[in-house]
PDB file of C-alpha atoms and ligand atoms in Angstrom:
ATOM      1  CA  MET A   1       7.233  26.049 -33.468  1.00 47.00           C
ATOM      2  CA  LYS A   2       3.716  26.514 -34.777  1.00 49.00           C
ATOM      3  CA  LYS A   3       0.992  26.403 -32.172  1.00 51.00           C
ATOM      4  CA  PHE A   4      -0.704  23.467 -33.883  1.00 45.00           C
ATOM      5  CA  SER A   5       2.395  21.290 -33.805  1.00 48.00           C
ATOM      6  CA  LEU A   6       3.123  22.189 -30.185  1.00 49.00           C
ATOM      7  CA  VAL A   7      -0.373  21.091 -29.141  1.00 46.00           C
ATOM      8  CA  PHE A   8       0.048  17.920 -31.208  1.00 43.00           C
ATOM      9  CA  LEU A   9       3.346  17.201 -29.459  1.00 46.00           C
ATOM     10  CA  ILE A  10       1.829  17.712 -26.011  1.00 49.00           C
ATOM     11  CA  ILE A  11      -1.109  15.409 -26.811  1.00 47.00           C
ATOM     12  CA  THR A  12       1.295  12.798 -28.178  1.00 45.00           C
ATOM     13  CA  LEU A  13       3.351  12.983 -25.002  1.00 51.00           C
ATOM     14  CA  LEU A  14       0.291  12.729 -22.772  1.00 51.00           C
ATOM     15  CA  THR A  15      -1.100   9.705 -24.554  1.00 48.00           C
ATOM     16  CA  GLY A  16       2.239   8.012 -25.162  1.00 46.00           C
ATOM     17  CA  SER A  17       3.739   5.183 -23.174  1.00 47.00           C
ATOM     18  CA  ALA A  18       6.119   7.525 -21.323  1.00 55.00           C
ATOM     19  CA  LEU A  19       3.324   8.504 -18.940  1.00 67.00           C
ATOM     20  CA  ALA A  20       1.832   5.467 -17.282  1.00 85.00           C
ATOM     21  CA  GLN A  21      -1.795   5.278 -16.279  1.00 91.00           C
ATOM     22  CA  THR A  22      -3.273   3.839 -13.133  1.00 94.00           C
ATOM     23  CA  ALA A  23      -5.948   1.209 -13.757  1.00 94.00           C
ATOM     24  CA  ASP A  24      -7.055   0.305 -10.231  1.00 97.00           C
ATOM     25  CA  LEU A  25      -6.300   0.646  -6.516  1.00 98.00           C
ATOM     26  CA  PHE A  26      -2.885  -0.299  -5.147  1.00 98.00           C
ATOM     27  CA  ILE A  27      -1.139  -0.335  -1.752  1.00 98.00           C
ATOM     28  CA  SER A  28       0.785   2.943  -1.423  1.00 98.00           C
ATOM     29  CA  GLU A  29       2.189   2.597   2.112  1.00 98.00           C
ATOM     30  CA  TYR A  30       2.987  -0.270   4.493  1.00 98.00           C
ATOM     31  CA  ILE A  31       3.839   0.151   8.151  1.00 98.00           C
ATOM     32  CA  GLU A  32       5.294  -2.670  10.229  1.00 98.00           C
ATOM     33  CA  GLY A  33       6.621  -1.003  13.377  1.00 98.00           C
ATOM     34  CA  SER A  34       6.809  -1.856  17.045  1.00 98.00           C
ATOM     35  CA  SER A  35       3.927  -3.412  18.971  1.00 97.00           C
ATOM     36  CA  TYR A  36       0.681  -3.255  16.931  1.00 98.00           C
ATOM     37  CA  ASN A  37       1.863  -0.418  14.688  1.00 98.00           C
ATOM     38  CA  LYS A  38       0.633  -2.046  11.496  1.00 98.00           C
ATOM     39  CA  SER A  39      -1.074  -0.061   8.768  1.00 98.00           C
ATOM     40  CA  LEU A  40      -1.760  -0.237   5.024  1.00 98.00           C
ATOM     41  CA  GLU A  41      -2.614   2.760   2.859  1.00 98.00           C
ATOM     42  CA  ILE A  42      -4.587   2.072  -0.340  1.00 98.00           C
ATOM     43  CA  PHE A  43      -4.457   4.684  -3.127  1.00 98.00           C
ATOM     44  CA  ASN A  44      -7.004   5.510  -5.826  1.00 97.00           C
ATOM     45  CA  GLY A  45      -4.929   6.872  -8.709  1.00 96.00           C
ATOM     46  CA  THR A  46      -7.708   6.439 -11.272  1.00 95.00           C
ATOM     47  CA  ASP A  47      -9.953   9.163 -12.662  1.00 93.00           C
ATOM     48  CA  ASP A  48     -13.018   7.882 -10.879  1.00 95.00           C
ATOM     49  CA  ALA A  49     -14.354   7.317  -7.376  1.00 96.00           C
ATOM     50  CA  ILE A  50     -14.239   3.614  -6.478  1.00 97.00           C
ATOM     51  CA  ASP A  51     -16.739   1.635  -4.374  1.00 98.00           C
ATOM     52  CA  LEU A  52     -14.565  -0.216  -1.867  1.00 98.00           C
ATOM     53  CA  SER A  53     -17.203  -2.860  -1.126  1.00 97.00           C
ATOM     54  CA  GLN A  54     -15.780  -4.858  -4.070  1.00 96.00           C
ATOM     55  CA  TYR A  55     -12.335  -5.113  -2.434  1.00 98.00           C
ATOM     56  CA  THR A  56     -10.700  -7.301   0.210  1.00 98.00           C
ATOM     57  CA  LEU A  57      -7.306  -7.470   1.872  1.00 98.00           C
ATOM     58  CA  GLU A  58      -5.965 -10.966   2.449  1.00 98.00           C
ATOM     59  CA  PHE A  59      -3.286 -11.742   5.014  1.00 98.00           C
ATOM     60  CA  LEU A  60      -1.454 -15.061   4.533  1.00 98.00           C
ATOM     61  CA  PHE A  61       0.852 -15.790   7.414  1.00 98.00           C
ATOM     62  CA  ASN A  62       4.224 -17.559   7.482  1.00 97.00           C
ATOM     63  CA  GLY A  63       4.072 -19.246   4.083  1.00 97.00           C
ATOM     64  CA  ASN A  64       0.479 -20.403   4.396  1.00 98.00           C
ATOM     65  CA  THR A  65      -1.802 -20.141   1.372  1.00 97.00           C
ATOM     66  CA  VAL A  66      -4.932 -19.733   3.486  1.00 96.00           C
ATOM     67  CA  GLY A  67      -5.269 -16.796   5.844  1.00 96.00           C
ATOM     68  CA  ASN A  68      -7.480 -13.945   7.006  1.00 97.00           C
ATOM     69  CA  SER A  69      -9.678 -11.972   4.654  1.00 97.00           C
ATOM     70  CA  VAL A  70     -10.771  -8.438   5.544  1.00 98.00           C
ATOM     71  CA  ALA A  71     -13.503  -6.847   3.428  1.00 98.00           C
ATOM     72  CA  LEU A  72     -13.010  -3.124   2.989  1.00 98.00           C
ATOM     73  CA  ASP A  73     -15.785  -0.867   4.250  1.00 98.00           C
ATOM     74  CA  ALA A  74     -18.511  -0.130   1.698  1.00 98.00           C
ATOM     75  CA  VAL A  75     -17.526   3.483   1.141  1.00 98.00           C
ATOM     76  CA  SER A  76     -16.599   5.479  -1.932  1.00 98.00           C
ATOM     77  CA  LEU A  77     -12.918   6.415  -2.315  1.00 98.00           C
ATOM     78  CA  GLY A  78     -12.446   9.523  -4.419  1.00 97.00           C
ATOM     79  CA  SER A  79      -9.893   9.957  -7.190  1.00 96.00           C
ATOM     80  CA  GLY A  80      -6.487  10.822  -5.703  1.00 96.00           C
ATOM     81  CA  ASP A  81      -7.563   9.861  -2.175  1.00 97.00           C
ATOM     82  CA  VAL A  82      -6.254   7.102   0.097  1.00 98.00           C
ATOM     83  CA  PHE A  83      -7.989   4.616   2.420  1.00 98.00           C
ATOM     84  CA  VAL A  84      -6.024   3.559   5.503  1.00 98.00           C
ATOM     85  CA  VAL A  85      -6.552   0.150   7.166  1.00 98.00           C
ATOM     86  CA  SER A  86      -4.746  -0.254  10.501  1.00 98.00           C
ATOM     87  CA  HIS A  87      -4.517  -2.618  13.452  1.00 98.00           C
ATOM     88  CA  THR A  88      -7.139  -1.858  16.091  1.00 98.00           C
ATOM     89  CA  ASP A  89      -4.430  -1.289  18.741  1.00 98.00           C
ATOM     90  CA  ALA A  90      -2.063   0.821  16.626  1.00 98.00           C
ATOM     91  CA  ASP A  91      -0.417   4.028  17.850  1.00 98.00           C
ATOM     92  CA  PRO A  92      -2.834   7.004  18.199  1.00 98.00           C
ATOM     93  CA  ALA A  93      -0.891   8.819  15.451  1.00 98.00           C
ATOM     94  CA  ILE A  94      -1.776   5.984  13.065  1.00 98.00           C
ATOM     95  CA  LEU A  95      -5.383   5.749  14.233  1.00 98.00           C
ATOM     96  CA  ALA A  96      -5.799   9.511  13.706  1.00 98.00           C
ATOM     97  CA  VAL A  97      -5.571   8.978   9.923  1.00 98.00           C
ATOM     98  CA  THR A  98      -7.130   5.492   9.832  1.00 98.00           C
ATOM     99  CA  ASP A  99     -10.383   4.794   7.981  1.00 98.00           C
ATOM    100  CA  GLN A 100     -10.893   1.159   9.035  1.00 98.00           C
ATOM    101  CA  THR A 101      -9.450  -0.930  11.852  1.00 98.00           C
ATOM    102  CA  THR A 102      -8.979  -4.684  12.065  1.00 98.00           C
ATOM    103  CA  SER A 103      -7.327  -7.155  14.422  1.00 97.00           C
ATOM    104  CA  ASN A 104      -7.162  -9.795  11.657  1.00 96.00           C
ATOM    105  CA  GLY A 105      -4.081  -8.353   9.970  1.00 93.00           C
ATOM    106  CA  SER A 106      -1.279  -8.968  12.459  1.00 93.00           C
ATOM    107  CA  TYR A 107       1.481  -9.378   9.873  1.00 97.00           C
ATOM    108  CA  ASN A 108       5.037  -9.093  11.194  1.00 97.00           C
ATOM    109  CA  GLY A 109       7.256  -9.075   8.104  1.00 98.00           C
ATOM    110  CA  ASP A 110       7.305 -12.646   6.835  1.00 98.00           C
ATOM    111  CA  ASP A 111       3.737 -12.677   5.558  1.00 98.00           C
ATOM    112  CA  VAL A 112       1.974 -12.201   2.224  1.00 98.00           C
ATOM    113  CA  ILE A 113      -0.569  -9.411   1.730  1.00 98.00           C
ATOM    114  CA  ILE A 114      -2.936  -9.404  -1.244  1.00 98.00           C
ATOM    115  CA  LEU A 115      -5.439  -6.763  -2.362  1.00 98.00           C
ATOM    116  CA  LYS A 116      -8.284  -8.251  -4.376  1.00 98.00           C
ATOM    117  CA  LYS A 117     -11.198  -6.896  -6.388  1.00 98.00           C
ATOM    118  CA  GLY A 118     -13.663  -9.762  -6.214  1.00 98.00           C
ATOM    119  CA  THR A 119     -11.468 -12.789  -6.942  1.00 97.00           C
ATOM    120  CA  GLN A 120      -8.964 -10.807  -9.046  1.00 98.00           C
ATOM    121  CA  VAL A 121      -5.558  -9.952  -7.545  1.00 98.00           C
ATOM    122  CA  ILE A 122      -4.851  -6.255  -8.119  1.00 98.00           C
ATOM    123  CA  ASP A 123      -1.833  -5.891  -5.811  1.00 98.00           C
ATOM    124  CA  SER A 124       0.364  -8.118  -3.677  1.00 98.00           C
ATOM    125  CA  MET A 125       3.373  -8.074  -1.371  1.00 98.00           C
ATOM    126  CA  GLY A 126       5.493 -11.198  -0.995  1.00 98.00           C
ATOM    127  CA  THR A 127       5.255 -14.538  -2.806  1.00 98.00           C
ATOM    128  CA  LEU A 128       2.225 -16.712  -2.047  1.00 98.00           C
ATOM    129  CA  GLY A 129       3.166 -19.908  -0.211  1.00 98.00           C
ATOM    130  CA  VAL A 130       6.681 -18.729   0.628  1.00 98.00           C
ATOM    131  CA  ASP A 131       7.970 -17.990   4.147  1.00 97.00           C
ATOM    132  CA  PRO A 132      11.026 -15.750   3.657  1.00 97.00           C
ATOM    133  CA  GLY A 133      12.281 -16.282   7.227  1.00 96.00           C
ATOM    134  CA  GLN A 134      12.185 -13.060   9.243  1.00 96.00           C
ATOM    135  CA  ALA A 135      11.030 -10.778   6.427  1.00 98.00           C
ATOM    136  CA  TRP A 136      11.163  -9.891   2.753  1.00 96.00           C
ATOM    137  CA  THR A 137      14.484  -8.112   2.492  1.00 96.00           C
ATOM    138  CA  CYS A 138      16.665  -6.304  -0.032  1.00 95.00           C
ATOM    139  CA  ASP A 139      19.638  -3.939   0.118  1.00 94.00           C
ATOM    140  CA  ASP A 140      17.495  -0.920   1.071  1.00 93.00           C
ATOM    141  CA  GLY A 141      15.469  -2.474   3.892  1.00 96.00           C
ATOM    142  CA  SER A 142      12.856  -5.057   4.766  1.00 97.00           C
ATOM    143  CA  THR A 143       9.182  -5.609   5.532  1.00 98.00           C
ATOM    144  CA  GLN A 144       9.962  -5.883   9.250  1.00 98.00           C
ATOM    145  CA  ASN A 145      10.391  -2.826  11.514  1.00 98.00           C
ATOM    146  CA  HIS A 146      10.138  -0.429   8.584  1.00 98.00           C
ATOM    147  CA  THR A 147       7.722   1.923   6.880  1.00 98.00           C
ATOM    148  CA  LEU A 148       7.531   1.343   3.125  1.00 98.00           C
ATOM    149  CA  ARG A 149       6.178   3.870   0.619  1.00 98.00           C
ATOM    150  CA  ARG A 150       5.409   2.926  -2.985  1.00 98.00           C
ATOM    151  CA  GLN A 151       7.775   4.752  -5.308  1.00 97.00           C
ATOM    152  CA  ALA A 152       6.113   7.642  -7.159  1.00 97.00           C
ATOM    153  CA  ALA A 153       6.825   6.021 -10.535  1.00 96.00           C
ATOM    154  CA  ILE A 154       4.821   2.890  -9.660  1.00 97.00           C
ATOM    155  CA  CYS A 155       1.399   3.290 -11.288  1.00 96.00           C
ATOM    156  CA  ASN A 156      -0.177  -0.129 -10.761  1.00 97.00           C
ATOM    157  CA  GLY A 157      -0.146  -2.994  -8.294  1.00 98.00           C
ATOM    158  CA  ASP A 158       1.815  -6.263  -8.450  1.00 98.00           C
ATOM    159  CA  THR A 159      -0.863  -8.554  -9.880  1.00 98.00           C
ATOM    160  CA  ASP A 160       1.267 -11.734  -9.801  1.00 98.00           C
ATOM    161  CA  GLU A 161       1.312 -12.988  -6.203  1.00 98.00           C
ATOM    162  CA  THR A 162       3.263 -16.122  -7.173  1.00 98.00           C
ATOM    163  CA  ASP A 163       6.463 -14.750  -8.761  1.00 98.00           C
ATOM    164  CA  ALA A 164       9.722 -13.819  -6.988  1.00 96.00           C
ATOM    165  CA  TYR A 165       9.376 -10.717  -4.836  1.00 96.00           C
ATOM    166  CA  ASP A 166      11.863  -7.821  -5.036  1.00 94.00           C
ATOM    167  CA  ILE A 167      10.690  -5.101  -2.654  1.00 94.00           C
ATOM    168  CA  CYS A 168      13.562  -2.769  -3.628  1.00 94.00           C
ATOM    169  CA  ALA A 169      12.100  -2.478  -7.141  1.00 96.00           C
ATOM    170  CA  GLU A 170       8.924  -0.732  -6.006  1.00 97.00           C
ATOM    171  CA  TRP A 171       9.303   0.690  -2.488  1.00 98.00           C
ATOM    172  CA  ASP A 172      11.158   3.403  -0.580  1.00 97.00           C
ATOM    173  CA  PHE A 173      12.133   2.549   2.996  1.00 98.00           C
ATOM    174  CA  PHE A 174      11.854   4.581   6.197  1.00 98.00           C
ATOM    175  CA  ALA A 175      12.756   3.919   9.832  1.00 98.00           C
ATOM    176  CA  SER A 176      10.535   1.878  12.142  1.00 98.00           C
ATOM    177  CA  ASN A 177       7.507   3.804  13.451  1.00 98.00           C
ATOM    178  CA  THR A 178       7.604   6.482  10.724  1.00 98.00           C
ATOM    179  CA  PHE A 179       3.990   7.616  10.478  1.00 98.00           C
ATOM    180  CA  ASP A 180       4.198  11.059   8.847  1.00 98.00           C
ATOM    181  CA  GLY A 181       3.460   9.883   5.305  1.00 98.00           C
ATOM    182  CA  LEU A 182       0.320   8.008   6.214  1.00 98.00           C
ATOM    183  CA  GLY A 183      -2.887   9.510   4.822  1.00 98.00           C
ATOM    184  CA  THR A 184      -1.600  10.934   1.520  1.00 97.00           C
ATOM    185  CA  HIS A 185       0.217   9.583  -1.530  1.00 97.00           C
ATOM    186  CA  SER A 186       2.322  11.346  -4.164  1.00 95.00           C
ATOM    187  CA  THR A 187       2.457   9.845  -7.642  1.00 95.00           C
ATOM    188  CA  ASP A 188       4.105  10.619 -10.982  1.00 94.00           C
ATOM    189  CA  CYS A 189       1.348   8.708 -12.762  1.00 92.00           C
ATOM    190  CA  ILE A 190      -1.305  10.394 -14.817  1.00 77.00           C
ATOM    191  CA  SER A 191      -4.822   9.092 -15.044  1.00 65.00           C
ATOM    192  CA  VAL A 192      -6.290   9.726 -18.484  1.00 58.00           C
ATOM    193  CA  GLY A 193      -9.395   7.595 -18.642  1.00 53.00           C
ATOM    194  CA  THR A 194     -11.544   9.799 -20.879  1.00 41.00           C
ATOM    195  CA  ASP A 195     -11.109  12.496 -23.521  1.00 43.00           C
ATOM    196  CA  GLN A 196     -12.020  15.071 -20.912  1.00 44.00           C
ATOM    197  CA  GLY A 197      -9.336  13.542 -18.716  1.00 47.00           C
ATOM    198  CA  HIS A 198      -6.724  14.263 -21.361  1.00 47.00           C
ATOM    199  CA  TRP A 199      -7.555  17.941 -21.359  1.00 47.00           C
ATOM    200  CA  ASP A 200      -7.808  18.147 -17.555  1.00 50.00           C
ATOM    201  CA  SER A 201      -4.387  16.519 -17.268  1.00 49.00           C
ATOM    202  CA  LEU A 202      -2.960  18.833 -19.906  1.00 49.00           C
ATOM    203  CA  LYS A 203      -4.371  21.906 -18.160  1.00 47.00           C
ATOM    204  CA  ALA A 204      -3.104  20.717 -14.777  1.00 49.00           C
ATOM    205  CA  ILE A 205       0.436  20.258 -16.103  1.00 48.00           C
ATOM    206  CA  TYR A 206       0.814  23.310 -18.317  1.00 47.00           C
ATOM    207  CA  ARG A 207      -1.218  25.745 -16.244  1.00 42.00           C
TER     208      ARG A 207
HETATM  209 CA1   CA B   1       4.246 -13.746  10.326  1.00 50.09          CA
HETATM  210 CA1   CA B   2       4.671 -10.369  -7.491  1.00 50.09          CA
HETATM  211 CA1   CA B   3       1.363   7.651   2.201  1.00 50.09          CA
END
């Protein structure tokens, strides 16, 4: 194959629909363990640092459509980095990798969690206004007494907080009180926001 056509093929692959891009923050890990072991990891899979002062987490308990709102700290989250929000009284192993604590997020499995940028929903867990009983469940696990990690192929958040919720479609499940994945996130997604980004991505892959 000629060099020119090989480069053309690679560029086509990189810009094609096969490789999804990440447009904004999303929740990459969810811990609902024993006691106050509750933690959410938020991932920046975009090309750019993001000012978290624009973002809030909303916790809507037991089918209610009004709940607690927690503004994220006004810090900059770098590309590829995560921001961990945990319960104030969580296990020391959780707190060791926590960036912000709150006592306003005491979800226990049957609650809805929404990540917003301003008034715009950019990710959600559960169905707004619905109480699922004990938890959101599927064949692989549930949102109670589990650690959930966003599957590596998921590149963007669930921006419809009102539709039916299938947690098996987007999450991998781990045993209660699994903390060892908190603080980092692995993704298959490629962020290609600028022309320079295309070449950086290409170099990173084919190096
Ligand atoms: Ca609840
Ligand atoms: Ca949804
Ligand atoms: Ca993680």
